[in-house]
Amino acid sequence: MSKFAKLVHTLKEGEGEGRIQGKSRREDYTALKVYIPKDLHRQLKLKAVEEGKEISELVEEAIRRVLKQ
């Protein structure tokens, strides 16, 4: 679920103040910088929009699939 979708859900449910802690501020996450071709990045952004997810969510899912192999 994207940050925006989580925020909307939180606001609709009336939970807390609607503030969602970003992954960059969470202790259980770390940043990863990778280089990919521009066309692949564009496809990834489109896929994220189609699925209503963040790019980092799609990358995390893909890495988990590769590590299970």
CSV table of C-alpha atoms in Angstrom, one decimal:
chain,number,residue,atom,x,y,z
A,1,MET,CA,0.0,0.0,0.0
A,2,SER,CA,1.4,3.4,-0.9
A,3,LYS,CA,2.1,6.1,1.7
A,4,PHE,CA,-0.8,8.1,0.2
A,5,ALA,CA,-3.2,5.2,0.4
A,6,LYS,CA,-2.1,4.5,4.0
A,7,LEU,CA,-2.7,8.2,4.9
A,8,VAL,CA,-6.1,8.2,3.4
A,9,HIS,CA,-7.0,5.0,5.2
A,10,THR,CA,-5.7,6.4,8.5
A,11,LEU,CA,-7.6,9.6,8.1
A,12,LYS,CA,-10.8,7.7,7.2
A,13,GLU,CA,-10.5,5.5,10.2
A,14,GLY,CA,-9.7,8.4,12.5
A,15,GLU,CA,-6.6,6.7,13.9
A,16,GLY,CA,-3.9,8.9,15.3
A,17,GLU,CA,-3.1,12.2,13.6
A,18,GLY,CA,-2.6,10.7,10.2
A,19,ARG,CA,1.1,10.8,10.3
A,20,ILE,CA,2.9,7.9,8.8
A,21,GLN,CA,6.6,7.3,9.5
A,22,GLY,CA,8.5,7.0,6.3
A,23,LYS,CA,10.9,4.1,5.8
A,24,SER,CA,13.9,6.4,5.8
A,25,ARG,CA,13.2,7.2,9.4
A,26,ARG,CA,12.6,3.6,10.6
A,27,GLU,CA,15.4,1.8,12.3
A,28,ASP,CA,14.5,-1.5,10.7
A,29,TYR,CA,15.1,-0.2,7.1
A,30,THR,CA,18.3,0.9,5.3
A,31,ALA,CA,18.8,2.8,2.1
A,32,LEU,CA,20.1,1.0,-1.0
A,33,LYS,CA,21.4,2.9,-4.1
A,34,VAL,CA,21.4,0.9,-7.3
A,35,TYR,CA,21.9,1.9,-11.0
A,36,ILE,CA,19.4,0.6,-13.5
A,37,PRO,CA,18.7,1.6,-17.2
A,38,LYS,CA,16.4,4.5,-17.6
A,39,ASP,CA,13.8,2.5,-19.6
A,40,LEU,CA,13.6,-0.1,-16.8
A,41,HIS,CA,13.1,2.7,-14.2
A,42,ARG,CA,10.3,4.1,-16.3
A,43,GLN,CA,8.6,0.7,-16.5
A,44,LEU,CA,9.0,0.3,-12.7
A,45,LYS,CA,7.4,3.7,-12.0
A,46,LEU,CA,4.5,2.8,-14.3
A,47,LYS,CA,4.1,-0.5,-12.6
A,48,ALA,CA,4.1,1.1,-9.1
A,49,VAL,CA,1.3,3.5,-10.2
A,50,GLU,CA,-0.7,0.7,-11.7
A,51,GLU,CA,-0.5,-1.3,-8.5
A,52,GLY,CA,-0.8,1.6,-6.2
A,53,LYS,CA,2.5,0.9,-4.5
A,54,GLU,CA,5.8,2.6,-3.9
A,55,ILE,CA,8.8,1.7,-6.0
A,56,SER,CA,10.5,0.5,-2.8
A,57,GLU,CA,7.7,-1.9,-2.2
A,58,LEU,CA,8.1,-3.5,-5.6
A,59,VAL,CA,11.8,-3.7,-5.3
A,60,GLU,CA,11.5,-5.3,-1.8
A,61,GLU,CA,9.0,-7.9,-3.2
A,62,ALA,CA,11.4,-8.7,-6.1
A,63,ILE,CA,14.4,-9.1,-3.8
A,64,ARG,CA,12.5,-11.4,-1.5
A,65,ARG,CA,11.4,-13.5,-4.5
A,66,VAL,CA,15.1,-13.8,-5.7
A,67,LEU,CA,16.3,-14.7,-2.3
A,68,LYS,CA,13.7,-17.5,-2.0
A,69,GLN,CA,15.1,-19.2,-5.1
